[in-house]
Coordinates of C-alpha atoms in Angstrom, one line a residue:
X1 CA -97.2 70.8 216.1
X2 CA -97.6 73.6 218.8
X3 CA -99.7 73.7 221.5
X4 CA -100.8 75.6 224.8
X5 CA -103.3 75.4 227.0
X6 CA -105.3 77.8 229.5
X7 CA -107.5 77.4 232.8
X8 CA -110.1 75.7 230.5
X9 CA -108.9 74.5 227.3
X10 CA -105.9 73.4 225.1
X11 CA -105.3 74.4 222.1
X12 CA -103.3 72.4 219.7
X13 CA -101.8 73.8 216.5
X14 CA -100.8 72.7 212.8
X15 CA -101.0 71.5 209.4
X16 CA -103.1 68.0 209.7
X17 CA -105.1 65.4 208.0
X18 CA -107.3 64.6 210.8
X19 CA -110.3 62.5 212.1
X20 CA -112.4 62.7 214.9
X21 CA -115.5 60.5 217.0
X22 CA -116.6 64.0 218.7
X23 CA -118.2 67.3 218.2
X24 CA -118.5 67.6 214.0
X25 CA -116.9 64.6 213.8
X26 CA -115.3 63.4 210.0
X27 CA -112.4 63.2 208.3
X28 CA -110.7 66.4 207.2
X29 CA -107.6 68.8 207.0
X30 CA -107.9 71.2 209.9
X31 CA -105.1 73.4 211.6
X32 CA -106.4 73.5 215.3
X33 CA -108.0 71.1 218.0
X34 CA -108.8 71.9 221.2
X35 CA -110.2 70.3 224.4
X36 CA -112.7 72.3 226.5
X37 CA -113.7 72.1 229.9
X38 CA -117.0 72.9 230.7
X39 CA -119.5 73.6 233.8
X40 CA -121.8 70.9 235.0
X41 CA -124.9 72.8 233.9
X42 CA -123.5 73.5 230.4
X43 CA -126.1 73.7 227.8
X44 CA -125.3 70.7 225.1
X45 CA -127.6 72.0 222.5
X46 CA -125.3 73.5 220.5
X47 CA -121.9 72.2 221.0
X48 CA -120.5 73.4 217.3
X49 CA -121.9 76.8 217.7
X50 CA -120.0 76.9 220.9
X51 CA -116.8 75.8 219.9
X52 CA -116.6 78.1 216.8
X53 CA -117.1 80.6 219.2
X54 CA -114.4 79.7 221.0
X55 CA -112.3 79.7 217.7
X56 CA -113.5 82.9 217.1
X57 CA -112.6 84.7 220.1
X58 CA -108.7 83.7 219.5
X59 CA -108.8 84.4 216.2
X60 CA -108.5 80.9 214.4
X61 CA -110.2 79.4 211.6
X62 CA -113.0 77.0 211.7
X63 CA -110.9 74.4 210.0
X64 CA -111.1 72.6 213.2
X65 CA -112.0 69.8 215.4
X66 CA -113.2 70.3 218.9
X67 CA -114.2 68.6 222.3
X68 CA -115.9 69.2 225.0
X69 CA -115.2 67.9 228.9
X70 CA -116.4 68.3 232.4
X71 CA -112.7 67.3 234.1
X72 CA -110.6 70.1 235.0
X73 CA -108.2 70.7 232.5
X74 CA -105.5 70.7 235.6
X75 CA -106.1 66.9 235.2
X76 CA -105.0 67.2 231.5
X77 CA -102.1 64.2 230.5
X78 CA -99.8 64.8 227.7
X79 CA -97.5 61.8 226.5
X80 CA -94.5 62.3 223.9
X81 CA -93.5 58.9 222.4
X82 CA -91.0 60.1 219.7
X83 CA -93.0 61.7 216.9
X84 CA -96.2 60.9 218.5
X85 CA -98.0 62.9 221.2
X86 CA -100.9 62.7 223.1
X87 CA -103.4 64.3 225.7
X88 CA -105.8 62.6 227.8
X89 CA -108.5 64.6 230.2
X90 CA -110.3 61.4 232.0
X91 CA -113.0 60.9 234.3
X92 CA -115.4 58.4 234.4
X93 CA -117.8 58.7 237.6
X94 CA -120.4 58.4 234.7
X95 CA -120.2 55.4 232.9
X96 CA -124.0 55.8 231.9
X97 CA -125.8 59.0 230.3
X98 CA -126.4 61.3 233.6
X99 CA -126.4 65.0 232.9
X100 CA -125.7 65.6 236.4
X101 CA -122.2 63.5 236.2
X102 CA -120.9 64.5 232.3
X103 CA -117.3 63.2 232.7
X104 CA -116.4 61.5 229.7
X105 CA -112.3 60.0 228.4
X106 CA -111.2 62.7 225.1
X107 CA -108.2 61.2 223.8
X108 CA -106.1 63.5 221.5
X109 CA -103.0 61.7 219.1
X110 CA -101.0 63.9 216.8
X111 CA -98.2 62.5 214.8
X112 CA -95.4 64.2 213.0
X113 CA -95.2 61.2 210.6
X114 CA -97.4 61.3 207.6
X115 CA -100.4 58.7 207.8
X116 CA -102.9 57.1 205.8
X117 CA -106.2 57.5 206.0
X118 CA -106.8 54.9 206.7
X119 CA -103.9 54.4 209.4
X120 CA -105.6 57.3 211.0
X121 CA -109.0 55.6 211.1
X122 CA -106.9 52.6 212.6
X123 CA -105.7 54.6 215.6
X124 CA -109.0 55.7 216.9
X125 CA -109.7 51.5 217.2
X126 CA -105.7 51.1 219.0
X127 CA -106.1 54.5 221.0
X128 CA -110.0 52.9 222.3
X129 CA -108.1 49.6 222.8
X130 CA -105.5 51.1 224.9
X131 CA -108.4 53.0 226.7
X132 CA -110.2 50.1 227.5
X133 CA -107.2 48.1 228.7
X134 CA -106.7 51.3 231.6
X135 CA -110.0 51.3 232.7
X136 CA -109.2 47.4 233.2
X137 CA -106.6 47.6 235.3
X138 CA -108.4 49.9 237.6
X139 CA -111.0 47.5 238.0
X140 CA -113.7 49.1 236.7
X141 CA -116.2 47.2 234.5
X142 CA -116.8 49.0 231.7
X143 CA -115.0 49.9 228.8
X144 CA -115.7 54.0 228.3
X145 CA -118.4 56.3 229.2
X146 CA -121.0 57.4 226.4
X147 CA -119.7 60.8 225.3
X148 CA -115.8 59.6 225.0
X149 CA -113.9 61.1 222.1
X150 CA -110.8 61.0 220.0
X151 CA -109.2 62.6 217.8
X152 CA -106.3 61.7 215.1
X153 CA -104.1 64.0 213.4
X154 CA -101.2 63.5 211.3
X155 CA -99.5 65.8 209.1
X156 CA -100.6 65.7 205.6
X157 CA -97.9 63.8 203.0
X158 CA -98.7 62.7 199.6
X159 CA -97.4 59.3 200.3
X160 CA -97.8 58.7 203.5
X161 CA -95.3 56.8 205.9
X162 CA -97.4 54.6 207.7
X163 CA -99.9 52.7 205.8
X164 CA -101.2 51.0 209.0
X165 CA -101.6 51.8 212.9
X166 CA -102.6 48.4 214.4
X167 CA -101.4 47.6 218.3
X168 CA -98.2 45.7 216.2
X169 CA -97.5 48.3 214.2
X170 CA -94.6 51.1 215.0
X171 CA -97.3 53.3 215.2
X172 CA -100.0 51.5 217.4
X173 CA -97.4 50.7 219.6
X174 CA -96.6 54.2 220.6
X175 CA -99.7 55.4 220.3
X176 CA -101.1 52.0 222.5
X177 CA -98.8 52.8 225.2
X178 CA -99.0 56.4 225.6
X179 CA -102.9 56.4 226.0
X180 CA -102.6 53.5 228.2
X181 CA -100.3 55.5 230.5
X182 CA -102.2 58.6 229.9
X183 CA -105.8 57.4 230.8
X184 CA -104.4 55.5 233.9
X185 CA -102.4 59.1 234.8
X186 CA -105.5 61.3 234.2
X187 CA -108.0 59.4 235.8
X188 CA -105.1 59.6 239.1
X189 CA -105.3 63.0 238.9
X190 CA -109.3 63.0 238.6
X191 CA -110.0 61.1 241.1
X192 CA -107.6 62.4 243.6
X193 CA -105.4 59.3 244.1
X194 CA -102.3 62.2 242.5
X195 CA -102.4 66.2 242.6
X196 CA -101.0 68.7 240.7
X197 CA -102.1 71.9 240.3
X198 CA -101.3 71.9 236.8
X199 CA -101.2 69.6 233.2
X200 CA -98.7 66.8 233.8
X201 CA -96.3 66.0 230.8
X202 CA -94.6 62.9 230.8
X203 CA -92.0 62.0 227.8
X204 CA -90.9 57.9 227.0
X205 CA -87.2 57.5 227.6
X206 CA -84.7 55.2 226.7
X207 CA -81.9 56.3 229.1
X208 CA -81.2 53.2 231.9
X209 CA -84.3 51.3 230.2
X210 CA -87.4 52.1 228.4
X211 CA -89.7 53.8 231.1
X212 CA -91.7 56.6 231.3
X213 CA -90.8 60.2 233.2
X214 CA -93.0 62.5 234.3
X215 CA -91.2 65.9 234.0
X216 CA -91.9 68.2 236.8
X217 CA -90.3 71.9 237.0
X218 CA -89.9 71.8 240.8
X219 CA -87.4 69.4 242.4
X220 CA -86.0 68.9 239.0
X221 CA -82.9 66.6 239.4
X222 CA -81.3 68.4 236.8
X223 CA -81.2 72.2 237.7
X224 CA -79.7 74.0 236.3
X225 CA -79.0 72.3 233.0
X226 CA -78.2 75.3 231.5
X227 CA -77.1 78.4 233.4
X228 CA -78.5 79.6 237.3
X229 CA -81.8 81.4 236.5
X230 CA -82.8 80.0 233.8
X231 CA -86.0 79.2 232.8
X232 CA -87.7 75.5 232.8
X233 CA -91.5 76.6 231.5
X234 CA -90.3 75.4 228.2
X235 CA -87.8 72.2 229.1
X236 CA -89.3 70.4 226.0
X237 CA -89.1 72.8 223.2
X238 CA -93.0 73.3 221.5
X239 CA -90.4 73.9 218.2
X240 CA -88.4 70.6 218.2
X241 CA -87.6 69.9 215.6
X242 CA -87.2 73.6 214.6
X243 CA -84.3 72.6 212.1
X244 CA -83.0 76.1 212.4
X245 CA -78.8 75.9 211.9
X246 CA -78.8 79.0 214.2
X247 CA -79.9 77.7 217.3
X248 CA -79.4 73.6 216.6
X249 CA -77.6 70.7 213.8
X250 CA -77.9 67.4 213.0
X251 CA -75.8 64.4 214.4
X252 CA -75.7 60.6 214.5
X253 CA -78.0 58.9 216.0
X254 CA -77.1 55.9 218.5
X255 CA -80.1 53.9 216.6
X256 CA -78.4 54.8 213.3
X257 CA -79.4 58.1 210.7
X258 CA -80.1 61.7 211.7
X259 CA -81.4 63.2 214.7
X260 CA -82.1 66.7 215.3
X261 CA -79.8 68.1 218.4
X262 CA -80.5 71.5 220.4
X263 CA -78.2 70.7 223.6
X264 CA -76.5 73.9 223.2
X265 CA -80.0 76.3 222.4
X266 CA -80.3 78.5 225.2
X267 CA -83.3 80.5 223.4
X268 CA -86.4 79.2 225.6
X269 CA -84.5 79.3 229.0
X270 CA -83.7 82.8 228.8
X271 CA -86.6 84.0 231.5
X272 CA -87.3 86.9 229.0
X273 CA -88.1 85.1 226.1
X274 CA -90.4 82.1 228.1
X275 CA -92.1 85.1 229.2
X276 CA -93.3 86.2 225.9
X277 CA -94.1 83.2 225.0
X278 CA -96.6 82.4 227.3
X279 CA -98.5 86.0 226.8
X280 CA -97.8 85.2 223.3
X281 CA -98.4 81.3 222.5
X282 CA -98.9 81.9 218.8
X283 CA -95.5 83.6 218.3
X284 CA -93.1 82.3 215.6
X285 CA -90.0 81.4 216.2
X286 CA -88.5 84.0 214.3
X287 CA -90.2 86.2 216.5
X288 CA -88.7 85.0 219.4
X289 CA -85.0 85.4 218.2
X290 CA -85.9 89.4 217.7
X291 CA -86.7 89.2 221.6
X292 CA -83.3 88.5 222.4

């Protein structure tokens, strides 16, 4: 899964068997989705035609699911909870159908674990749960607005790992908690109560207790983890797990099995090579090793 995002939209990239409550909405394999904000006087007459265009215009296919949103994608949340990830945009000033207020809750989840169909059906009911439950505990007293969205995409395994994606499962839990924290983190950033001037990223980690971290690149405890000057645009690799032997092996994990370890990949911190990558967000990884 790759992804990257510009003043008004994110783009998310892969191989997936996907299903989705918004725009087009079904069940199907696609290879992008993407999350678009939108002016208050946008016309909503022809939503698909206007998000093939904007397929079109970057030169993807229309194998695709797409959503549309009136919060700035500045406010966009993305959650990483192991092999799940996903990205919230969230504002809710409209809880009832007035064109002159469109915000609306689109809730993206991606796994890198194969699931069922129906497992993925099954996480559009836990990530709505989850949604509800943040709304909730802001006190508001409804449950979503009318034009909330989500969309579920998992990579596509003839036997799938995950059979089922309840609130109990391994899967609902991640994917519960992440959009609980995510709604609850966008709609801070909507409605002023947090700012940043850009998407916030926050990762689940284990290290001194289970907890969530909102990674910033300013004030970053941690500088330099690598080498003075290096860069921190790409602190969690878009290519993890890249697998290549080159840059990365395998070790034991303290949980028990495999685990895919970088520490020593310098690749993305090199300020030359972050650099083309973000004029280039498509760019292989193979490409990036004939930067250096």
């Amino acid at each position: 899964m790759r992804y990257h995002y510009d003043k008004e939209t994110v783009y998310i990239r892969g191989t997936w068997r996907a299903a989705s409550t918004g725009v087009d909405g079904g069940m199907k394999n696609i290879s992008t989705i993407l999350n678009r904000t939108v002016p208050n006087n946008f016309d909503h007459d022809n939503p698909l035609v206007y998000i093939r265009d904007i397929l079109t215009a970057k030169g993807y296919e229309t194998d695709a699911f797409g959503l549309l949103t009136a919060v700035s994608m500045h406010n966009l949340c993305v959650l990483q909870y192991d092999y799940i990830t996903v990205f919230v945009t969230a504002g809710v000033s409209n809880p009832n159908p007035d064109p002159a207020k469109p915000h609306t809750i689109n809730i993206i989840v991606t796994s890198d674990e194969s699931l069922s169909d129906a497992a993925i059906l099954e996480t559009i009911i836990t990530a709505t749960e989850a949604k509800a439950h943040a709304l909730k505990n802001l006190g508001r007293d409804f449950t979503g607005t009318t034009s909330d969205a989500v969309v579920v995409a998992a990579i596509p395994s003839g036997t799938p790992r995950h059979l089922y994606a309840g609130t109990f499962t391994e899967v609902g839990r991640r994917v519960y908690d992440a959009v609980l924290n995510g709604v609850t983190a966008s709609l801070d950033r909507h409605e002023g109560r947090v700012v940043r001037r850009t998407p916030s990223y926050f990762i689940y980690s284990r290290y001194g207790g289970n907890h969530w971290v909102e990674w910033q690149k300013k004030s970053c405890p941690y500088y330099p983890c690598h080498f003075e000057g290096q860069s921190c645009d790409f602190c969690y690799c878009p290519f993890y797990p890249c697998h290549d032997t080159e840059l990365g092996e395998f070790v034991d994990s303290s949980s028990g099995g495999k685990i895919w370890a970088c520490t020593n990949c310098l690749l993305l911190h090199k300020p030359e090579i972050a650099a083309y990558l973000k004029t280039h967000p498509d760019a292989e990884l193979t490409d990036l090793k004939q930067q250096k």
